[in-house]
mmCIF file of C-alpha atoms in Angstrom:
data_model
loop_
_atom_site.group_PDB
_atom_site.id
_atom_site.type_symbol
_atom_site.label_atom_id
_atom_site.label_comp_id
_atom_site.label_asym_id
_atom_site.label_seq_id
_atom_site.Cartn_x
_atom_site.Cartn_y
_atom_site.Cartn_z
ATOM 1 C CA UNK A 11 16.544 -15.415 52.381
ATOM 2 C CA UNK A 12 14.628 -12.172 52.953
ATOM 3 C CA UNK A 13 13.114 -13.839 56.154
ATOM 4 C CA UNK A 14 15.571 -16.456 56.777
ATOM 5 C CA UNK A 15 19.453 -16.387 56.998
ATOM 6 C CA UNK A 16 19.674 -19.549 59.071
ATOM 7 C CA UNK A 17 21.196 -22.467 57.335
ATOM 8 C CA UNK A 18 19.170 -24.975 58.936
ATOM 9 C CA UNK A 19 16.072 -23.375 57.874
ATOM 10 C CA UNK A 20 17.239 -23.015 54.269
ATOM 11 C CA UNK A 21 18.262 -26.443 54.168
ATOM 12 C CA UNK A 22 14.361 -27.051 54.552
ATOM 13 C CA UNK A 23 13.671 -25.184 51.197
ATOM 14 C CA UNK A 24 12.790 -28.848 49.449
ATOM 15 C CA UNK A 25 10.310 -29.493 52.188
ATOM 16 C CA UNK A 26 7.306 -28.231 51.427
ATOM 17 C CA UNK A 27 4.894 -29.725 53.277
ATOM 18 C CA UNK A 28 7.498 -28.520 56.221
ATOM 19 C CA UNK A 29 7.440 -25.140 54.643
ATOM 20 C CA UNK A 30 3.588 -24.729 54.189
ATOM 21 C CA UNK A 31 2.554 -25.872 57.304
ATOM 22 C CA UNK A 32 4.707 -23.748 59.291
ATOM 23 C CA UNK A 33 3.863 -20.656 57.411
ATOM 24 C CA UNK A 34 0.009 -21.001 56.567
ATOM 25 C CA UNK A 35 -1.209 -23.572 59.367
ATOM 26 C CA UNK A 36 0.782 -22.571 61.736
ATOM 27 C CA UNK A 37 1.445 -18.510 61.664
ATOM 28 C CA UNK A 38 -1.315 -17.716 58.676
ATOM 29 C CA UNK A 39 1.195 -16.314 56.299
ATOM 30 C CA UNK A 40 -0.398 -14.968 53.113
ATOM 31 C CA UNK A 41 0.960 -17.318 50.031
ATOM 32 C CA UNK A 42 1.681 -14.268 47.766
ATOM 33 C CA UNK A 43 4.416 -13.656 51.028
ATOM 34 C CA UNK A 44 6.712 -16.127 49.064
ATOM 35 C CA UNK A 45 4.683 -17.204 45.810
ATOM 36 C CA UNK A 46 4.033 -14.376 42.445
ATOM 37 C CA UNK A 47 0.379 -13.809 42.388
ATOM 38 C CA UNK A 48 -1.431 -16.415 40.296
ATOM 39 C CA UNK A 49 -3.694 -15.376 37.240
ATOM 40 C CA UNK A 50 -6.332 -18.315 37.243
ATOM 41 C CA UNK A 51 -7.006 -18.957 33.869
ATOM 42 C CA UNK A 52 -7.567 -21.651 30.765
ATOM 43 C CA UNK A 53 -4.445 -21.618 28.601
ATOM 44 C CA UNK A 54 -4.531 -23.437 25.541
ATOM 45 C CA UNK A 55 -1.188 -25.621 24.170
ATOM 46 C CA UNK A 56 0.859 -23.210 21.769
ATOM 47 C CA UNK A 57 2.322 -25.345 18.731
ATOM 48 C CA UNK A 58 3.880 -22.683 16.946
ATOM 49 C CA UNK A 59 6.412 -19.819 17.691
ATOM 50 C CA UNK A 60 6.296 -16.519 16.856
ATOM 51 C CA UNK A 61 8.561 -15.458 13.847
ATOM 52 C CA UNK A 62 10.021 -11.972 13.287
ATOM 53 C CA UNK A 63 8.975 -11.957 9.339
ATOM 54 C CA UNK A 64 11.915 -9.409 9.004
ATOM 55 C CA UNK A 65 14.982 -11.284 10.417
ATOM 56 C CA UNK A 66 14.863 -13.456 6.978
ATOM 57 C CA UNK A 67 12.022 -11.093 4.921
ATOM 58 C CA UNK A 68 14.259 -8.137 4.262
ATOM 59 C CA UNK A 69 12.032 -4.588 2.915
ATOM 60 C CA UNK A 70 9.136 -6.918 1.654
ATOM 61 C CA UNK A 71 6.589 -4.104 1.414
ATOM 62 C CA UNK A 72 9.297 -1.365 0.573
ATOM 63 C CA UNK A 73 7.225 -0.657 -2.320
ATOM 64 C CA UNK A 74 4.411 -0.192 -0.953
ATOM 65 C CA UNK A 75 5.642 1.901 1.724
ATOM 66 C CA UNK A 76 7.248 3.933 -0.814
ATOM 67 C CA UNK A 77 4.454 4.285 -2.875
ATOM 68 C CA UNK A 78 2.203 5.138 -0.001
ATOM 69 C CA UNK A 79 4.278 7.985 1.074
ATOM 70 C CA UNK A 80 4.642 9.254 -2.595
ATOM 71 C CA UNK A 81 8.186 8.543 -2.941
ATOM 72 C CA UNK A 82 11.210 7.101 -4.821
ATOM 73 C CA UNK A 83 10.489 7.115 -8.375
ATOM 74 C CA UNK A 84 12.121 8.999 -11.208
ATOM 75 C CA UNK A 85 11.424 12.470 -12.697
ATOM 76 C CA UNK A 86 7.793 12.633 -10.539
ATOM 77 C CA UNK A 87 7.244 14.809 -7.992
ATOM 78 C CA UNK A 88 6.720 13.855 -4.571
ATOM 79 C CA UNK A 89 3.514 13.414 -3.428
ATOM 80 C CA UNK A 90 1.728 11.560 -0.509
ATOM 81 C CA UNK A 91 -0.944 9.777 -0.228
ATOM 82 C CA UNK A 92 -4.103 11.723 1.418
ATOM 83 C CA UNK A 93 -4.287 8.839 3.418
ATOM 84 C CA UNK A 94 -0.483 8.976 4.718
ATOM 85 C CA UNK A 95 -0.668 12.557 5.447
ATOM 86 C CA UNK A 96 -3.885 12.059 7.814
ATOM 87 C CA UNK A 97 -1.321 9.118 9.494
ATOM 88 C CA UNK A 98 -3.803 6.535 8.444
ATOM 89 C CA UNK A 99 -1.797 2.760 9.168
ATOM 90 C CA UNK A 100 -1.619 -0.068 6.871
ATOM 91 C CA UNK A 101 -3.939 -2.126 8.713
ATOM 92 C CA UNK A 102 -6.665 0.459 9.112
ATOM 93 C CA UNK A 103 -7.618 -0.645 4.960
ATOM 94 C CA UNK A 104 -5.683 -4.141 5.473
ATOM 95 C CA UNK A 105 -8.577 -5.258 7.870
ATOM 96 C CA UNK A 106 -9.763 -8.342 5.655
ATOM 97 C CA UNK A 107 -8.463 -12.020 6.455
ATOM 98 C CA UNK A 108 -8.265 -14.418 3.368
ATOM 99 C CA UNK A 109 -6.403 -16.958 2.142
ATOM 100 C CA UNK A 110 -3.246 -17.310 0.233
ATOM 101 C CA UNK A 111 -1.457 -20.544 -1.384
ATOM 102 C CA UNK A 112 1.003 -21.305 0.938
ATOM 103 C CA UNK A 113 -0.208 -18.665 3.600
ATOM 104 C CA UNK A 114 -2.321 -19.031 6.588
ATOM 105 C CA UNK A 115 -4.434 -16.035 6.132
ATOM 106 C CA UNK A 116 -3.192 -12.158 4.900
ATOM 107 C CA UNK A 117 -4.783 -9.103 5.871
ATOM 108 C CA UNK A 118 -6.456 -7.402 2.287
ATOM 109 C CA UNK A 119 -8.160 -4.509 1.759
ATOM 110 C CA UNK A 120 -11.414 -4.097 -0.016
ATOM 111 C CA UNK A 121 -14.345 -2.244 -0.653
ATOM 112 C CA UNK A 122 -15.836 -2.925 2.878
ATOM 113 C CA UNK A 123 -12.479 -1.313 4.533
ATOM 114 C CA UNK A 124 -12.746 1.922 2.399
ATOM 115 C CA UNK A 125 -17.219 2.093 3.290
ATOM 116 C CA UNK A 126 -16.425 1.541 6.676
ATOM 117 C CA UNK A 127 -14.955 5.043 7.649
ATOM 118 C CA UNK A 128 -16.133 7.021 4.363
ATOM 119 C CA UNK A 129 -19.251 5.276 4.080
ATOM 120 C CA UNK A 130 -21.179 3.593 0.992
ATOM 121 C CA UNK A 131 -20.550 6.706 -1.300
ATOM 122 C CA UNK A 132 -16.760 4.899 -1.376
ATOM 123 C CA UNK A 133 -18.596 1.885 -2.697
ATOM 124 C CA UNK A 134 -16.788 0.576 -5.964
ATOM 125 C CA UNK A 135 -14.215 3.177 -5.319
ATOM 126 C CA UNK A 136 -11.252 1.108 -4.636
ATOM 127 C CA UNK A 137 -12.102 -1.320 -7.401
ATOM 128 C CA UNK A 138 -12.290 1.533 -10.015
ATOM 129 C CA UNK A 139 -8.772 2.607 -8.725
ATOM 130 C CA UNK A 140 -7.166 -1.076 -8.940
ATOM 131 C CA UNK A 141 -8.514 -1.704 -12.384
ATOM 132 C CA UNK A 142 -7.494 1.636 -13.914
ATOM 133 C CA UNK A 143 -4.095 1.513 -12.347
ATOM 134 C CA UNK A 144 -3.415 -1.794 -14.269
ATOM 135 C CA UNK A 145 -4.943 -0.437 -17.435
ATOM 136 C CA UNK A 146 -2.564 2.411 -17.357
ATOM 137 C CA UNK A 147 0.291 0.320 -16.254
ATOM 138 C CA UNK A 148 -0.179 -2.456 -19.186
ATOM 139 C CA UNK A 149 -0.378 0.464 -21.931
ATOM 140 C CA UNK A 150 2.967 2.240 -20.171
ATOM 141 C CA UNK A 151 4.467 -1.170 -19.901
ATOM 142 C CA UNK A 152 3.902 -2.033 -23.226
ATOM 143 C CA UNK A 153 5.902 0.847 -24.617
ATOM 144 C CA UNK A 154 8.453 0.708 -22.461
ATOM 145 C CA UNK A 155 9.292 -3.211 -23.763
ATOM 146 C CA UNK A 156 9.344 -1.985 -27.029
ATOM 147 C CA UNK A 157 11.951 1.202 -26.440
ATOM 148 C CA UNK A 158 14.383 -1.716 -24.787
ATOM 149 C CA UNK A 159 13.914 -3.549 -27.519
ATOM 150 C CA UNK A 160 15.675 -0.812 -29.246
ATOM 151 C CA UNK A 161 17.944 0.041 -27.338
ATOM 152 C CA UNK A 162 20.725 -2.447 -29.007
ATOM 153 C CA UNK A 163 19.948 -0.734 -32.295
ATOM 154 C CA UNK A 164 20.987 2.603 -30.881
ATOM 155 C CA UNK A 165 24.340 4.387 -31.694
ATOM 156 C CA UNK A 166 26.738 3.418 -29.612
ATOM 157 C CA UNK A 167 27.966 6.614 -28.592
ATOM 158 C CA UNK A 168 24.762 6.950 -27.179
ATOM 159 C CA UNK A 169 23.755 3.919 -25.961
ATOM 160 C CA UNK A 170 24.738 4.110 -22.298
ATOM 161 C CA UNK A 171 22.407 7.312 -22.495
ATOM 162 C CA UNK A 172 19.234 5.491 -23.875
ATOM 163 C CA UNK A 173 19.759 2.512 -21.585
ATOM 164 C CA UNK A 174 19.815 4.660 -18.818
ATOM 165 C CA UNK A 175 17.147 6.767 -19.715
ATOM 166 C CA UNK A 176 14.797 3.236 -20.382
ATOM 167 C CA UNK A 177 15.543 1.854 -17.585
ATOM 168 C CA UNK A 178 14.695 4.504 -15.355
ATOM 169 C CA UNK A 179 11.482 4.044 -17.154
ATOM 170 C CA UNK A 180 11.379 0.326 -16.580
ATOM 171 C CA UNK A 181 11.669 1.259 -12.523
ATOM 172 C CA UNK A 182 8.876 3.469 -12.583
ATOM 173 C CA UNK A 183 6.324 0.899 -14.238
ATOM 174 C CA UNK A 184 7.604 -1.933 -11.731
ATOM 175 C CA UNK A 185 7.402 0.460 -9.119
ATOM 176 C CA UNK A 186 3.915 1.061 -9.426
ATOM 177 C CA UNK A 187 3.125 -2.663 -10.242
ATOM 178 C CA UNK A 188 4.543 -3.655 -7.414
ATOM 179 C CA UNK A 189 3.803 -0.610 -4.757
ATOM 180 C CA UNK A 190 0.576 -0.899 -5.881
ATOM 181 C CA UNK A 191 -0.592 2.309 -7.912
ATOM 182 C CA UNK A 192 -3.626 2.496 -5.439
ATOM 183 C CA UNK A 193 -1.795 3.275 -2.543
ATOM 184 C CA UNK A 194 -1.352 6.764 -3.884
ATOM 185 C CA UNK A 195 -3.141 7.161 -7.321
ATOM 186 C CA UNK A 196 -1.930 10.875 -7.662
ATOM 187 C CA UNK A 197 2.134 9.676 -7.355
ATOM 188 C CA UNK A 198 1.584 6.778 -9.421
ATOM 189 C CA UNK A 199 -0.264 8.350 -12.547
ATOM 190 C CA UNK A 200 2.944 10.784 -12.819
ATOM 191 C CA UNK A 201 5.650 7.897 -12.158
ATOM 192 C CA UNK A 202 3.887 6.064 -15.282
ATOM 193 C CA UNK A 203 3.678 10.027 -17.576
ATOM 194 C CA UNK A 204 7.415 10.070 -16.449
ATOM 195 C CA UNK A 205 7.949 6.911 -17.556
ATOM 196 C CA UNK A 206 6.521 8.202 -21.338
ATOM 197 C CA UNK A 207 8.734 11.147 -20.457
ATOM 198 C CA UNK A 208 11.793 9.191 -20.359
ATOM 199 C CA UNK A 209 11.372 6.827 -23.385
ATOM 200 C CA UNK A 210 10.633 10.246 -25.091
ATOM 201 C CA UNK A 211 14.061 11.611 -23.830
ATOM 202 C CA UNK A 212 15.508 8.561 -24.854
ATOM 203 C CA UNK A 213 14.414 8.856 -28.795
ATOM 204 C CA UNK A 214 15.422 12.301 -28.720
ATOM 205 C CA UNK A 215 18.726 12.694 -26.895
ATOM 206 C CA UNK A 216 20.101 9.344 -27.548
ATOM 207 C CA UNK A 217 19.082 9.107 -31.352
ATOM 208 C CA UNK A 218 17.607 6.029 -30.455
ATOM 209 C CA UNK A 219 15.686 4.955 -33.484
ATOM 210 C CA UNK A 220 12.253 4.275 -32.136
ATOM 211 C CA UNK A 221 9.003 6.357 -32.495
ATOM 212 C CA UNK A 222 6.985 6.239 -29.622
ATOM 213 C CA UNK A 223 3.392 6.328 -29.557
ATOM 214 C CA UNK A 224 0.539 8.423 -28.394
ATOM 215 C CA UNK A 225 -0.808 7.064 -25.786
ATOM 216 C CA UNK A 226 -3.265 9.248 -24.002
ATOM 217 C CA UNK A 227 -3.571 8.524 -20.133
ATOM 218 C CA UNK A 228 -6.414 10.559 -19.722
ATOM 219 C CA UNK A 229 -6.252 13.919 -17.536
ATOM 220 C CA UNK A 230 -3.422 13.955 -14.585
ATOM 221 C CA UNK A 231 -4.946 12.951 -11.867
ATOM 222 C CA UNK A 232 -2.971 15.548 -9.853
ATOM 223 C CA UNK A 233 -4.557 18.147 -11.750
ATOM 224 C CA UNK A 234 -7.789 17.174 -11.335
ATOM 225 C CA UNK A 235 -9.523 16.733 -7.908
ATOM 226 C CA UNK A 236 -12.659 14.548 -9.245
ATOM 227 C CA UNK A 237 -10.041 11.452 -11.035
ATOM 228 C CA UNK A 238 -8.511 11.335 -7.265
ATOM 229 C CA UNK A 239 -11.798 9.336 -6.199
ATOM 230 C CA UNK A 240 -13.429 8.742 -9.633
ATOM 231 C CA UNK A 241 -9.923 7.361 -11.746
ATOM 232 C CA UNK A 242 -11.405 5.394 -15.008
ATOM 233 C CA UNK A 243 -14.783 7.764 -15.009
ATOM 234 C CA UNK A 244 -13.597 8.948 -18.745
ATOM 235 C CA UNK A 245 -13.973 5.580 -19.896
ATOM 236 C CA UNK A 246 -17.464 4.978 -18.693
ATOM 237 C CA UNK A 247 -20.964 5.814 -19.111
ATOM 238 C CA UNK A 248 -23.410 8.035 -17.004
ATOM 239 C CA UNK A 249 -26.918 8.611 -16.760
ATOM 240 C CA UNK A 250 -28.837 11.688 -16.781
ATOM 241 C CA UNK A 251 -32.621 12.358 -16.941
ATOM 242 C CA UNK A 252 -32.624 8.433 -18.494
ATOM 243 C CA UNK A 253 -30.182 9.711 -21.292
ATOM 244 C CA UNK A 254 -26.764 7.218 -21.319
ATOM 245 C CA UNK A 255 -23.982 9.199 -22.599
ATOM 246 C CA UNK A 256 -20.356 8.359 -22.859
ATOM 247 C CA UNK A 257 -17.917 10.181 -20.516
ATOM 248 C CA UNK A 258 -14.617 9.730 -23.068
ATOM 249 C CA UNK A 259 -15.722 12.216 -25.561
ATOM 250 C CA UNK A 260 -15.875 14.738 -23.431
ATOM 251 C CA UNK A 261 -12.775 14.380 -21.050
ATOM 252 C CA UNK A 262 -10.305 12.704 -22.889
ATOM 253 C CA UNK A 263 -10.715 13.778 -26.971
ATOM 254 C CA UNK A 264 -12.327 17.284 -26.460
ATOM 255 C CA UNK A 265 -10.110 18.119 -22.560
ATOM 256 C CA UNK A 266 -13.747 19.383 -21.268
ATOM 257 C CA UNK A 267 -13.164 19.686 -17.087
ATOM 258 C CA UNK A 268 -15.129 17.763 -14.507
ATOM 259 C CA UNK A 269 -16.789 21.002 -13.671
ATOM 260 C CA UNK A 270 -18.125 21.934 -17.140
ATOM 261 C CA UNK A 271 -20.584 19.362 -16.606
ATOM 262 C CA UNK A 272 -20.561 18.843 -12.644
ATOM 263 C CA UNK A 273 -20.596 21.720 -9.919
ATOM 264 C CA UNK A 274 -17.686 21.667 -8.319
ATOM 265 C CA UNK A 275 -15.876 19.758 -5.146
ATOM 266 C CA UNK A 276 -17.148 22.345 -2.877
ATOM 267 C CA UNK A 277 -20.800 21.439 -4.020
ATOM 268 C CA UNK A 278 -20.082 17.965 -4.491
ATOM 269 C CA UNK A 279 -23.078 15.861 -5.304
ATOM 270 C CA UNK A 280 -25.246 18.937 -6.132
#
């Protein structure tokens, strides 16, 4: 119609071996004067569709967000993750493809994802923080079971109190289960301390007749700068000048610092 208003030449639009050999044979019309530019290329069938995960999949990694960005628990601080303030994405460490039941392929992250900006100094790293995270968790956990175990046996003036207080408690160990405490080791070590804090609170403000305890978490992890890349070292063993010596001695029944021992984070290494 841009050409032609005629109606006897747009009658001859379902003609086109009218159409192409008056334009190209005849008058050497360029086909991209009436036909989109063609990309030449091999296209493969599609089978599938693509699905928006969150039209059914409501907040699935809420958690983790959360957790990430050092926020949402009870009676802990805020705190973000070094990696969320330096704006680092989820799939910069969720780089690895494998396999779930039920699941095409997920993207993890691993060992390789943390050595491959920070090098293989970060070797082992990641691992350390995954397995001390559950540690702490299971010992929290367990104490936490046993206070709402209690909490029927509490007066019942008070009982709302204790069950409130418990709870809370309850959130902050399922919040670092499922957030994953290694997404931000700092915010989850004082979401699971809280979590003590609270079944504490819960003894001593609701009478509720349970002793808690001791359960020693090791140094805060926001207190000390060497436990937020080297979480678990109190519970291992080091080497030096071929002498093995235990690390929980020092840090976690004497309190010695990192630095008593090790020159500082300035001098790292040295």
């Amino acid at each position: 119609v841009s050409c032609h208003n005629e109606p006897a030449r747009l009658s001859q639009i379902t003609n086109p071996g009218l159409i192409h050999s008056v334009h190209v044979a005849d008058h050497n019309i360029a086909c991209i004067q009436c036909h989109s530019p063609i990309d030449h290329k091999i296209t493969a069938l599609t089978t599938t569709v693509e699905l928006d995960c969150k039209s059914c999949h409501k907040d699935v990694h809420l958690a983790q967000q959360r957790m990430f960005a050092g926020v949402g628990g009870h009676d802990a601080t805020p705190e973000p993750s070094a990696m969320f303030r330096a704006r680092v994405t989820c799939v910069a460490c969720h780089g690895e493809a494998q396999k779930l039941a039920g699941h095409d392929t997920v993207q993890v992250a691993g060992d390789a994802s943390c050595m491959s900006c920070h090098g293989v100094r970060y070797a082992n790293v990641l691992p350390g923080w995954q397995s001390e995270m559950a540690r702490k968790v299971q010992r929290v956990q367990a104490v936490v079971a046993q206070a709402r175990v209690t909490v029927g046996a509490t007066p019942m003036g008070s009982r709302a109190l204790a069950d409130s207080l418990v709870g809370a408690a309850q959130q902050n160990v399922d919040f670092v289960r499922i957030g994953k405490g290694a997404h931000n080791i700092v915010y989850a070590d004082r979401l699971l301390r809280a979590a003590l804090g609270l079944v504490q609170d819960a003894a001593r403000r609701a009478n509720m007749p349970y002793t808690m305890p001791a359960v020693n978490l090791g140094p805060a992890v926001s207190e000390n700068a060497c436990l937020q890349c080297h979480l678990g070292v109190e519970r291992r063993t080091g080497q030096f000048k071929g002498t093995t010596f235990d690390h929980e001695p020092h840090l976690l029944r004497a309190g010695m610092d990192c630095t008593q021992c090790h020159t500082p984070l300035d001098k790292h290494g040295g």
